[in-house]
């Protein structure tokens, strides 16, 4: 009993007092654990399925971008940037790079001009893909590779999409013509046009240099162009499944972790060079969806369910870490009162959570925030306990 009173007194000190209730969260439902995957559902609001781009970072949580600007998905519908955003990507040193009609911007607790703007102004860059060591960009003026110290133009071929196959090998989807595989080496560039099979509109690199595509009849096809294969063939998920997948809906490349996401009429699939992880497709999913992968390997599905944006947790969710899910829980529930700027105790950083984890777990044990009674979003007390028992890893 004394311990309970002590906790109440501390949380009175931690709380934000009489504050206005924030806007309703854009979370459409609590996270759903489905086998080795975690499904998170959000309302798209006024953002269209074709325009929606999403990512997450440990510092800023889940973010949605599109024609309506940059919006936080965690906790409150906070508009960070009002102008349209063509694409966005999380940066290694923190912050989010955005391509907008007004140029390149960086969101990092405020919106600022990007150093890229002076180099790429007017070159029509609209799409990014992050590799393990560099950021690849395409647009009207061609293909570019950017590290924190150098911008390099690789090709002047106009393209509307790029996928990273290996660190120095990319597949660009040209404005006119078949996709082009570009290999960058010390001796120069090697290129190979890869014809799309069977009227396909989609081709994506996978692990070990294999290419994957969707046939017009929905078949999942694959090809290894560098080991003598000359014909595309239908894909099975493992040697134990002799029957090919009935119908492939979408493919999306995880270039940072050398993986491939696929959604079929039967399964959600994540493939690496060494393993294939499969979960049954939720009954509520529909085939007219668009897929993207963020810089942490998460799969984002726009309109797999009507009006919804769905995050499927990938490699970053396999173990519970601060960078994986705890920082996002903090952004969704705690930071509005505990950001270190008011009278409430500061819970904005990893070390604060490590010091006060027992207090935090006890305070949210009712599945609600103690001050305003709002339901938890983005996780449960058991998630916090799992992180604590695992050593509170970063």
C-alpha angles and dihedrals in degrees: 000000000000089000091053091051090048091053092049091052092049093049090049085060092044095048128096095234121213104001132152113265111257122239117280111279118255089230106117095196140353116279113281121217109217112177107294092346134081118213119205119186126203135177113248093208111185094346113107123230093242094051100041116115121173140181141157136219132186089242100045107024122214116352131189122201133185143111090322094057134248116328133179113238094194121091101322134036091243115174107216098174126015101201125089117273121209096190141342139197135186114249124224094235093046135277132068126270114219133191109214135166086256094055136265116336134181121215113206110144086320136017120270137169114269122235085235092069095077091050100042104030110143096005096114100239110172109154135054135191123186121219128188093270108014146027116244121206135185137187144125093319098048141255125336135185118207131188124173090268106033143038116202129183108220101178139002094214111123111241138170101204140023131196123191113230098173129350092272098026125076138172113222124195105220126217086233125022137016122320113282125221110212123195116194116204141155090267095052138267128330117196135188127183111223113205114224110244123237099349092309119170094192134062125164135178117242136187120310094019095294118144123219129200143172116239118219088251091056098259119149106232132184138188136185102208096185102054101056100275110143101172133058116239135193118267130235121191097233143345088268092061109066095173115082119235112278098228134358115214106178142351128205129182123229097201097173093059096029092243140130129221121205133178116200133174087266109030152019106231135193116190131189130170091268107031146025120211118197136185129179114262113255111250091234094063120108127200099239097085137125122223133207133168121216129217091271096054098258117145115227118198118194114206098352077138118029111275093356137118112206127197116202109200114233136181093327089062098051091092125026108248137156091251092044108050114332096071088050090052088051091051092049099047118010113029096074088073104020105050094119096250100096137042095284121099113272113254097160099111139054094248091055090056093047090053095049106028095122091053093047095050092048093047095055096038090112089062089247137092108260098226105046102015093236117157117253116258127197097023149358137248088263089061090056091047091050090053091048093049090048092060099267092269122195 
